[in-house]
XYZ file of C-alpha atoms in Angstrom:
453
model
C -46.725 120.372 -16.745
C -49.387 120.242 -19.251
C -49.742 122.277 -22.410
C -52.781 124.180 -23.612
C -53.653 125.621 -27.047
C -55.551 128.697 -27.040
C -57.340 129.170 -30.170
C -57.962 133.013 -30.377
C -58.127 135.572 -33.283
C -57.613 139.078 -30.810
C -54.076 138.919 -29.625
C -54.178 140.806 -26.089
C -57.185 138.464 -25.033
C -54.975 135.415 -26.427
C -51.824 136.545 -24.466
C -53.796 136.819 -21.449
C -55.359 133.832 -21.609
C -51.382 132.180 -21.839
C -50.228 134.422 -19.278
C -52.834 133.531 -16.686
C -52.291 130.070 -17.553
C -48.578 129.804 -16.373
C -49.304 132.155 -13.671
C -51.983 129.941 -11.825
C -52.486 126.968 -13.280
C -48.326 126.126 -14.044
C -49.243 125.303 -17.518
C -47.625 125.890 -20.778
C -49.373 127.670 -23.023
C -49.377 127.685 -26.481
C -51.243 130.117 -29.172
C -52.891 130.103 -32.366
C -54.945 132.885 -34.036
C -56.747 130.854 -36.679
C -58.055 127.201 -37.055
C -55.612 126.602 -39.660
C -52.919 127.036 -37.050
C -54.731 125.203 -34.280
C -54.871 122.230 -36.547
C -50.892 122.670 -37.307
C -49.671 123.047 -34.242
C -51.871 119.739 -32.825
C -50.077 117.756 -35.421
C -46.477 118.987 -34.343
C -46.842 119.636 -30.737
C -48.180 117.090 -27.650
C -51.304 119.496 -26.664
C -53.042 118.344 -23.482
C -55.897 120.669 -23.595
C -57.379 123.642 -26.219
C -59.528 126.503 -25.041
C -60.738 127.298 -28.310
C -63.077 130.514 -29.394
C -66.186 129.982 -31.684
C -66.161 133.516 -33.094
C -63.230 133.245 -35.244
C -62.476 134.640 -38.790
C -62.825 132.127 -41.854
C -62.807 128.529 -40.416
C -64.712 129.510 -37.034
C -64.496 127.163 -34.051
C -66.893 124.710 -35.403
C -64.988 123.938 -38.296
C -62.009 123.520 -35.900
C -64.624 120.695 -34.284
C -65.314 119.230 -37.302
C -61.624 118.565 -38.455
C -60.488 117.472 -35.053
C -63.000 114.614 -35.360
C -62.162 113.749 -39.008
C -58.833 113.387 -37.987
C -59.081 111.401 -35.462
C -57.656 113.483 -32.409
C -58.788 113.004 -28.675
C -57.355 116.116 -27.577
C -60.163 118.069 -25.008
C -61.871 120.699 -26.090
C -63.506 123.941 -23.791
C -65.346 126.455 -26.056
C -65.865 129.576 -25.327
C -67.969 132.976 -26.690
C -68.677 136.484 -26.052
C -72.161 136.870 -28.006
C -74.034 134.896 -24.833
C -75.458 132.713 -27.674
C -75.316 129.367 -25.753
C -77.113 126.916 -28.255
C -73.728 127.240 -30.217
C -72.007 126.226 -27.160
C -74.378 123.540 -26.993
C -73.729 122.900 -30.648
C -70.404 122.392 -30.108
C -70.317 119.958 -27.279
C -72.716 118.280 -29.706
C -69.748 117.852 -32.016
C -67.119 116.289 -29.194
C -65.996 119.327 -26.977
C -65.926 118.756 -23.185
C -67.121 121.699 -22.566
C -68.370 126.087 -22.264
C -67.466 129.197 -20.536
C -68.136 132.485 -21.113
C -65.921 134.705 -21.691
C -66.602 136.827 -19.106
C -66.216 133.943 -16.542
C -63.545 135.044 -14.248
C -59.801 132.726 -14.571
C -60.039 130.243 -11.921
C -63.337 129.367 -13.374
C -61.625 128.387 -16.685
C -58.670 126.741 -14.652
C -61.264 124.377 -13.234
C -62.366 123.258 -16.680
C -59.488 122.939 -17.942
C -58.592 121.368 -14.622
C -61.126 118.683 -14.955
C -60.940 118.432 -18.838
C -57.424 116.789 -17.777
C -58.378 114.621 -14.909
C -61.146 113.060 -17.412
C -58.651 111.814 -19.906
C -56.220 110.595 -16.627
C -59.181 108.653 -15.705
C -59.872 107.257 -19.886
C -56.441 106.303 -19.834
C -56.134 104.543 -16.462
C -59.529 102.575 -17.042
C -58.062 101.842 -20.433
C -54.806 99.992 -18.378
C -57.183 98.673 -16.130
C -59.139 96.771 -19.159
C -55.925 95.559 -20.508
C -54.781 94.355 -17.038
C -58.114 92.506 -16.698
C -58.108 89.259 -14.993
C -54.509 89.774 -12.729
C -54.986 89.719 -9.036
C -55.083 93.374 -7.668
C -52.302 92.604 -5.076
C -49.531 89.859 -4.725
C -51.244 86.829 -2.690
C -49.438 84.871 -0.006
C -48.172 84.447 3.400
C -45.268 82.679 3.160
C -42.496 83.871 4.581
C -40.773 84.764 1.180
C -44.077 86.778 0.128
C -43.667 88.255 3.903
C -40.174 89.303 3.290
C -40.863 90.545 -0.748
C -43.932 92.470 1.050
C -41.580 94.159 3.685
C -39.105 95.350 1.190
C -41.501 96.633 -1.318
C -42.597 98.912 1.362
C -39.024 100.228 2.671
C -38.456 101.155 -1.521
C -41.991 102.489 -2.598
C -40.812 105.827 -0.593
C -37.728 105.913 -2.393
C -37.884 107.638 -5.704
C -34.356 106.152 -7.067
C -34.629 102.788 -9.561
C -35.479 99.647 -9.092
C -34.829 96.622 -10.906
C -37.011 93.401 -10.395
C -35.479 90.011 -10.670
C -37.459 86.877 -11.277
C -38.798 84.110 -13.299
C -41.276 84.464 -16.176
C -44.933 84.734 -14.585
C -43.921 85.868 -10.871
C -45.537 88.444 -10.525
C -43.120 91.237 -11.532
C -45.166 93.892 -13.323
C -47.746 93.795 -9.917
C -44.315 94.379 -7.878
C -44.065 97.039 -10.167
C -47.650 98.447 -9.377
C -46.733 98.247 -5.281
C -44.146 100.043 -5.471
C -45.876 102.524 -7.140
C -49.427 102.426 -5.525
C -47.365 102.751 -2.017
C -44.921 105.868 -3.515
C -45.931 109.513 -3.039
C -46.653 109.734 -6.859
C -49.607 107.075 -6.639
C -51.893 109.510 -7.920
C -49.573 110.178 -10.881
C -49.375 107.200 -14.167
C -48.190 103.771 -14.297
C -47.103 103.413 -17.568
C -45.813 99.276 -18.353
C -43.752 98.881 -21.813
C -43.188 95.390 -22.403
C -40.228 95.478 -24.318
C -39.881 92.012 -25.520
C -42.819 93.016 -27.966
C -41.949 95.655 -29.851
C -40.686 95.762 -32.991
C -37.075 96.584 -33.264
C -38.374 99.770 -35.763
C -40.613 101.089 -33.266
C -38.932 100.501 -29.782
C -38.214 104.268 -29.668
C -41.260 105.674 -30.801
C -42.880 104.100 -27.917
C -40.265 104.553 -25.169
C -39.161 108.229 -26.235
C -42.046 109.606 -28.909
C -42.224 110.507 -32.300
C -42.146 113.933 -34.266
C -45.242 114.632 -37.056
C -43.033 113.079 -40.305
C -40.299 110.847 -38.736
C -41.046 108.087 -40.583
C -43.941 106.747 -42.863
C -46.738 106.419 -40.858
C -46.235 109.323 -38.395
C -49.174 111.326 -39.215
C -49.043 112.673 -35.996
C -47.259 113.803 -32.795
C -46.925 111.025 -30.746
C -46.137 111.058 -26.390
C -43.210 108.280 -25.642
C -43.811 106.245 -22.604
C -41.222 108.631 -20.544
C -43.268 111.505 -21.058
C -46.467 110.015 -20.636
C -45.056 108.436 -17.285
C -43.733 112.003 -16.106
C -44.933 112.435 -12.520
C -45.499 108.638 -11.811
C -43.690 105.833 -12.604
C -42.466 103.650 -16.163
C -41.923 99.979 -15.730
C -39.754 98.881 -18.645
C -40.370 94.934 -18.563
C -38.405 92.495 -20.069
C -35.987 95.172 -20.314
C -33.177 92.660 -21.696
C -34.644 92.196 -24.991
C -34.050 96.256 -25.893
C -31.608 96.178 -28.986
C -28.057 97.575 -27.901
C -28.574 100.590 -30.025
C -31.690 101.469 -28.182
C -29.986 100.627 -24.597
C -27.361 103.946 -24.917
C -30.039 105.723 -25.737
C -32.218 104.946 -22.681
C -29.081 105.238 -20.562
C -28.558 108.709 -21.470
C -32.178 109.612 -20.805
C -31.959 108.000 -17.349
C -28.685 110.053 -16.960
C -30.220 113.529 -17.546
C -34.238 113.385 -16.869
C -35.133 114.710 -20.897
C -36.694 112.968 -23.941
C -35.962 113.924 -27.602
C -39.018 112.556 -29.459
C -37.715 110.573 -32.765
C -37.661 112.776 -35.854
C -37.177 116.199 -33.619
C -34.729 118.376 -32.064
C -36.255 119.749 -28.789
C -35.796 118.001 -24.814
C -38.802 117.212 -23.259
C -38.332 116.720 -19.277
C -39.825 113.549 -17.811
C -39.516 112.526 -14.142
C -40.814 109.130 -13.922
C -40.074 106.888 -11.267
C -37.789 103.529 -13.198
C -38.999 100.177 -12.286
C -37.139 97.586 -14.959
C -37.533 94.092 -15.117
C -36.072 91.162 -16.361
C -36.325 87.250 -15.928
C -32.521 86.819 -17.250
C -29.504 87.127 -15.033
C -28.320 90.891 -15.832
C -24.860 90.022 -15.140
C -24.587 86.650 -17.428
C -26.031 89.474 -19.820
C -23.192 91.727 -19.235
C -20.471 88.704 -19.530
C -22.236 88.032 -22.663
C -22.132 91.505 -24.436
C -26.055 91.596 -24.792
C -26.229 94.450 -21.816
C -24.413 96.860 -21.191
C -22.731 97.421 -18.093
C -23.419 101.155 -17.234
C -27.160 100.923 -17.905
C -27.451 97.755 -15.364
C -25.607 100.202 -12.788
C -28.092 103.221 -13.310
C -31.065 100.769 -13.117
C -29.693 98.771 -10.821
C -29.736 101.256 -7.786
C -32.168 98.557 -5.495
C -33.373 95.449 -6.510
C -35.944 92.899 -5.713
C -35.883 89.731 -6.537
C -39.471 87.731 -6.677
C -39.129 84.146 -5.520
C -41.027 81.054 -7.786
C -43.455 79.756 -6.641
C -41.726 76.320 -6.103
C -40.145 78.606 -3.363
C -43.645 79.468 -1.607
C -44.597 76.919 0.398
C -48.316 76.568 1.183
C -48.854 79.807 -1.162
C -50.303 77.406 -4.061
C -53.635 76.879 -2.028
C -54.169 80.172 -1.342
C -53.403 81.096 -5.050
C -55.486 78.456 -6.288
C -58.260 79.207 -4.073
C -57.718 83.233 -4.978
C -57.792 82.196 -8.907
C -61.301 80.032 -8.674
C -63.260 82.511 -6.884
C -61.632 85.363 -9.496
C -61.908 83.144 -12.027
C -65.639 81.965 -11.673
C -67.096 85.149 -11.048
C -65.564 86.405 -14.189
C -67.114 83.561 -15.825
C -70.483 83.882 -13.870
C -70.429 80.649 -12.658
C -70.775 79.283 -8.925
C -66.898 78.967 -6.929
C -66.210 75.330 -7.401
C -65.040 73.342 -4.005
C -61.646 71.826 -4.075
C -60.782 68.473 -3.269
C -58.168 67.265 -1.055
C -56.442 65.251 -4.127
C -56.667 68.033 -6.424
C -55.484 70.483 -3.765
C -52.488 67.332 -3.550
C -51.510 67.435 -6.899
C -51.551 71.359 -7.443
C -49.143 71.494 -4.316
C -46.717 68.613 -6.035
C -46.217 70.386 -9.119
C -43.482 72.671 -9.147
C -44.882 75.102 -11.982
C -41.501 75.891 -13.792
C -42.678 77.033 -16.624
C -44.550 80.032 -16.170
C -45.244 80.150 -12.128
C -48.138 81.942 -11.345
C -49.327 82.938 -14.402
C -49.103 78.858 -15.459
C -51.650 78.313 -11.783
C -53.875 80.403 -13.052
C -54.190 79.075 -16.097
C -54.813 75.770 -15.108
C -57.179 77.132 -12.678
C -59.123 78.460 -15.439
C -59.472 75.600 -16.802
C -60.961 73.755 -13.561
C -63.427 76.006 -13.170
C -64.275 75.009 -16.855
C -64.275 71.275 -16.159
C -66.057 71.408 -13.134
C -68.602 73.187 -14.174
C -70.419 74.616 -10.534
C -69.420 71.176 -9.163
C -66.436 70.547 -7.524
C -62.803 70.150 -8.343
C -61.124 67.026 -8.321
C -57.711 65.179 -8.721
C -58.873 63.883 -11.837
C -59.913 67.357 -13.514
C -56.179 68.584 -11.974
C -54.719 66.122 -13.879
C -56.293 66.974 -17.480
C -55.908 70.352 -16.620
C -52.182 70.014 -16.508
C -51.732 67.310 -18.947
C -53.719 69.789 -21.517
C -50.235 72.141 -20.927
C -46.909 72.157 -23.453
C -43.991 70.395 -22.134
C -46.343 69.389 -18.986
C -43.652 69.426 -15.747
C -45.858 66.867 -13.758
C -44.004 63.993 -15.464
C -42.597 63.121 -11.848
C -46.435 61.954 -11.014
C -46.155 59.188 -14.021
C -46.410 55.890 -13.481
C -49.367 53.622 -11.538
C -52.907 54.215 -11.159
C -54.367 57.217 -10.630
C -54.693 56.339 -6.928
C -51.247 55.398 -6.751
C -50.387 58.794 -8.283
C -52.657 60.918 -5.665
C -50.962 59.055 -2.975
C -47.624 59.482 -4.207
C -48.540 63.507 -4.049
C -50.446 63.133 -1.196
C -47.166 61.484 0.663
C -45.188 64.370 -0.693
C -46.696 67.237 0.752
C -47.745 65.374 3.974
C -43.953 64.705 4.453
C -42.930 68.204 3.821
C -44.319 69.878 5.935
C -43.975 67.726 8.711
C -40.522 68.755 7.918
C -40.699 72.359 8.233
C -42.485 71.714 11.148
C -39.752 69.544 12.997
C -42.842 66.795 12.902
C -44.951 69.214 15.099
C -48.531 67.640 13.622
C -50.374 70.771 15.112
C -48.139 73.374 13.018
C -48.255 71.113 9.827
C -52.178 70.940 9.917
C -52.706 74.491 10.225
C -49.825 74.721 7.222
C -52.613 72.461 5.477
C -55.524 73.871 5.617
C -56.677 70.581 8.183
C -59.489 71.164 11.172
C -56.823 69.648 14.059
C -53.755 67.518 14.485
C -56.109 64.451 14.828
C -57.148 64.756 10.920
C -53.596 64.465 10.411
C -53.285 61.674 12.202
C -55.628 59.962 10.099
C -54.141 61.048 7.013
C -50.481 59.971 7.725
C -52.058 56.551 8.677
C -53.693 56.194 5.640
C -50.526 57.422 3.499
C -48.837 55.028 6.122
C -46.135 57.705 6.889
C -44.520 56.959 10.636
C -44.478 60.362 12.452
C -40.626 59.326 13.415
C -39.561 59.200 9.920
């Protein structure tokens, strides 16, 4: 439910105005007979919308303009008038409102502004996440049979509205989990809102997740919309979930009990209804045996859970990252999609990426596309790339030339998945990316691996 401010000095034309409002449109209305008021109750109150009337007494509607945009606030604007005098209205979209009526227009005409006054700032604030979520794949890639599975169960719980908590290492792939089950739910059309709660401030973690009144604390010049109300009607990943203080986690718990937000610094329940996806990449119970979580908020969260498999786990998944990453990755960059070669492709497929999973492939990707430069990718760019990481995890590939190293990986892969292919060399091609079972051949002649063995 949204609420709109109508800014208008004759009473029965202001109540009328709310009353038509609720009746139609489902919205709350508030009122305000004076700019002075308008301008009070938009610093104490979460106001979606204001329909706001140029000819008022003292401070008219321009002035009501003029402070909005001194102070900062993004709230839409629809101005109206009565004296047919549309170069004010003209004026006035000159000074940030979003639009005019007359007031003679008839209600559903003013529904559809305000209608489409709030579908403009959905559409700000989802191009907004989009920025921030800039360079992350749109979808989870892969076809292993762990993706296959991870796939198949995000789709049996998108249609459920209870919680879900996602299990997995750091750089997964949680938060687009997140965005599946939410791009696949019946609320798709409503928010995602993501709060990474491993980086906020202790003082601030419920501002963000619940809102803050004008005054709570120094710095709260404003109202201020918590994550659960801004996620109402969609759905609120809380990631990294496990870092919330203790203090902070019976608080959640008792808004995921009963559905209603008090902002910080107020009195009054504000109903959200968002979907909870949480998130963590430590073992909830361990953090229960450990007195860092508490118990009854992992059962309310923990209604369904998913866990995400490393990618260590996702056999023949690395190509088809890597190959996802360059092509992302060089048109972001402008630059031509660098070919791979067979070494480099070795090597990527030997390391097990522990540290960071896929987010650790695609930065190393990035930096191939970097040191290739429009040419093409080889083992030898792989291994700076990787060696260029903290605490590099291809330490296993020490040790001999750089030949003898590429072999070594080479050998590796080669003999793994002849094994998941019971040493069928027509399955284990296609696993590789090779033209036939012949090229193969060649290969495991070269590596000097015995099909037998």
């Amino acid at each position: 439910m949204s609420r709109i401010l109508i800014v208008e000095d004759v009473a029965p034309l202001r109540e009328q105005y709310a009353y038509d409002l609720r009746r139609l449109g489902g919205h709350e209305a508030l009122e305000a007979d004076s700019v002075e008021r308008a301008l009070e109750l938009i610093a104490t109150e979460a106001v979606d919308c204001v329909i706001l009337d140029l000819e008022l007494p003292g401070a008219d509607g321009f002035g009501f303009l003029e402070a909005r945009r001194a102070r900062g606030l993004d709230v839409p604007v629809i101005v109206y008038t009565g004296t047919g005098n549309f170069d004010r209205c003209v004026r006035a979209v000159e000074l940030g409102a979003y639009g005019f009526i007359d007031k003679a227009e008839p209600m559903e005409r003013v529904l559809r502004e305000v209608d489409h006054a709030l579908e403009r700032v959905r559409l700000a604030e989802e191009v907004t996440a989009l920025r921030a979520r800039a360079g992350l794949p749109g979808t989870m890639v892969g076809e292993s049979p762990a993706m296959r599975a991870l796939r198949a169960e995000i789709v049996r719980l998108a249609r459920v509205p209870s919680a879900v908590l996602v299990l997995g290492e750091s750089g997964v792939g949680k938060e687009l989990v997140a965005r599946d089950l939410h791009g696949l739910s019946p609320h798709a059309d409503g928010p995602f809102v993501a709060v990474n709660c491993a980086a906020l401030p202790d003082a601030l973690v419920e501002s963000e997740l619940f809102g803050h009144e004008r005054g709570a604390f120094t710095g709260a010049d404003r109202v201020r919309r918590g994550a659960f109300e801004r996620a109402s009607g969609g759905t609120l990943l809380l990631d990294e979930i496990g870092e919330l203080p203790l203090s902070v986690q019976a608080k959640l718990l008792r808004v995921l009990e009963d559905g209603r937000v008090t902002r910080v610094g107020g009195s009054r329940e504000v109903e959200s209804d968002a979907r909870i996806v949480a998130a963590t990449n430590r073992d909830p119970e361990k953090e229960v045996e450990a007195g860092r979580f508490r118990e009854d908020l992992l059962y309310r969260i923990n209604v369904h859970s998913v866990t995400v498999p490393p990618l260590r786990e996702r056999p023949g998944d690395v190509v088809r990252l890597a190959d996802h990453f360059l092509r992302e990755t060089a048109s972001r960059f402008g630059r031509r999609v660098p070919e791979i070669a067979p070494g480099a492709v070795a090597l990527l497929e030997a390391e097990e990426w522990r540290r960071n999973n896929v987010r650790e492939l695609r930065n190393v990707v990035e930096r191939l596309v970097i040191a290739a430069d429009g040419g093409r990718v080889e083992a030898a760019h792989v291994e700076e790339a990787m060696g260029a990481r903290p605490g590099v995890a291809s330490a296993k590939l020490a040790g001999g030339t750089l030949r003898d190293q590429r072999d070594a990986a080479e050998r590796a892969i080669v003999q793994a998945a002849l094994t998941r292919h019971d040493g069928n060399l027509t399955h284990a091609a296609a696993e590789l990316g090779l033209a036939d079972h012949a090229s193969l051949s060649k290969i495991l002649t070269r590596l000097g691996i015995h099909r037998e063995a």
